[in-house]
Amino acid sequence: MAQYGLDVDSRERVNRWSHQWSRESGAKKNQISQALPRTQKRRTGTPFTACLAHAEITLCGNKIHRIRGYFEHNEARKAALFERAPLFPFHPSVYSTALEQLRDGASFSDVRLKNRREYRDFRRDHCDSSKSRFHWILEQDSRSLYHQYNRLKGVTVADAPEVNIGSDKFNATLAHAVFHYSARASRERFEVAVATDDMNRAAWTYHEGRIILDGTCGVCDSRVLLFMVVDENRKGVPVAFLLFSAPTGNKQSSLGYDTKILVHLLRKWVDSLNKCVHLHGRPASAITDTDLKERAALIIILPGIWLLICRFR
């Protein structure tokens, strides 16, 4: 899309076209999503004139299969004047700098902090800020930024996790790190548990100390359960990522986030470690938030463990 100048994420802020209706068809039939005109906050510079001009682009993989539509604006649209200043697109270097940070594991807050610092540095060296290559990255720009980042990784966010797991871009390292996988079936969840060899070695080395459990990280309609241990430098080291979706019929993973699924995944993790090296002893303590489901699951799998409340909660 970007090669042919049809990248919606980078062009939507400055064009005279507005998104009024869309239809997506995939594996599920009759999967239709409609978007009404944005009456609360309109970003385009011109008023809405009920112009019928539209373009329909059909993609097959990463190639454009067909372009059709009605490409003539009505007279009201042609005569429309700008009511508000349109948002100008970022210079490509702004996105390239932000994407490099995301590849290095930076958060969106870190991206915005560096962006503001570079903008101030430019204004300090140049009087005319309108020619600046750097513009502030706002909160609403995260959508476009993360879409570009996901495309670089070969991940289609419009597809469900169970579809992405079968990508044609096979990664042998990731496949070897998956110690538990359950495909989505009728009345079942989609489950993936990941731990690399380095993560397993960290678990074997530090498992008798302190572990940290955090299950508050939501990814789309799924949830990631993060396990970390504390090393000799008092730094957190991840030892397992447990990803699971909401049960079939639930739209949000929080509706199916219970002690039962946590016990199931924690037992899978402990069993996978014992298959390689039997764990002598158990963790002395665990740090969680005030979530009773997480605390109950830890007590069931690791009886006698001391549970500590995270000081930042």
CSV table of N, CA and C in Angstrom, one decimal, residues 206-211 281-286 302 304-306:
chain,number,residue,atom,x,y,z
A,206,TYR,N,16.9,-19.1,39.4
A,206,TYR,CA,16.3,-18.2,40.4
A,206,TYR,C,15.0,-18.6,41.0
A,207,HIS,N,14.5,-19.9,40.7
A,207,HIS,CA,13.2,-20.2,41.1
A,207,HIS,C,13.0,-20.3,42.6
A,208,GLU,N,14.0,-20.5,43.3
A,208,GLU,CA,13.9,-20.6,44.8
A,208,GLU,C,13.8,-19.2,45.5
A,209,GLY,N,13.9,-18.2,44.7
A,209,GLY,CA,13.9,-16.8,45.3
A,209,GLY,C,12.5,-16.2,45.2
A,210,ARG,N,12.4,-15.1,44.5
A,210,ARG,CA,11.2,-14.3,44.4
A,210,ARG,C,10.7,-14.3,43.0
A,211,ILE,N,9.5,-14.5,42.7
A,211,ILE,CA,8.9,-14.4,41.4
A,211,ILE,C,7.8,-13.3,41.4
A,281,GLY,N,13.0,-27.7,45.4
A,281,GLY,CA,12.5,-26.5,46.2
A,281,GLY,C,11.4,-25.7,45.4
A,282,ARG,N,10.9,-24.7,46.1
A,282,ARG,CA,9.8,-23.9,45.5
A,282,ARG,C,10.2,-22.4,45.7
A,283,PRO,N,9.6,-21.5,44.9
A,283,PRO,CA,9.8,-20.1,45.2
A,283,PRO,C,9.4,-19.7,46.6
A,284,ALA,N,10.2,-18.9,47.2
A,284,ALA,CA,9.9,-18.5,48.6
A,284,ALA,C,8.8,-17.5,48.7
A,285,SER,N,8.7,-16.6,47.7
A,285,SER,CA,7.7,-15.6,47.7
A,285,SER,C,7.3,-15.2,46.3
A,286,ALA,N,6.1,-14.6,46.2
A,286,ALA,CA,5.6,-14.1,44.9
A,286,ALA,C,5.0,-12.7,45.1
A,302,LEU,N,1.6,-23.6,44.0
A,302,LEU,CA,2.7,-23.5,44.9
A,302,LEU,C,2.3,-23.3,46.3
A,304,GLY,N,2.1,-23.0,50.2
A,304,GLY,CA,3.1,-22.5,51.2
A,304,GLY,C,3.9,-21.3,50.8
A,305,ILE,N,3.6,-20.8,49.6
A,305,ILE,CA,4.3,-19.6,49.1
A,305,ILE,C,3.9,-18.4,49.8
A,306,TRP,N,4.8,-17.4,50.1
A,306,TRP,CA,4.4,-16.2,50.7
A,306,TRP,C,4.0,-15.2,49.5
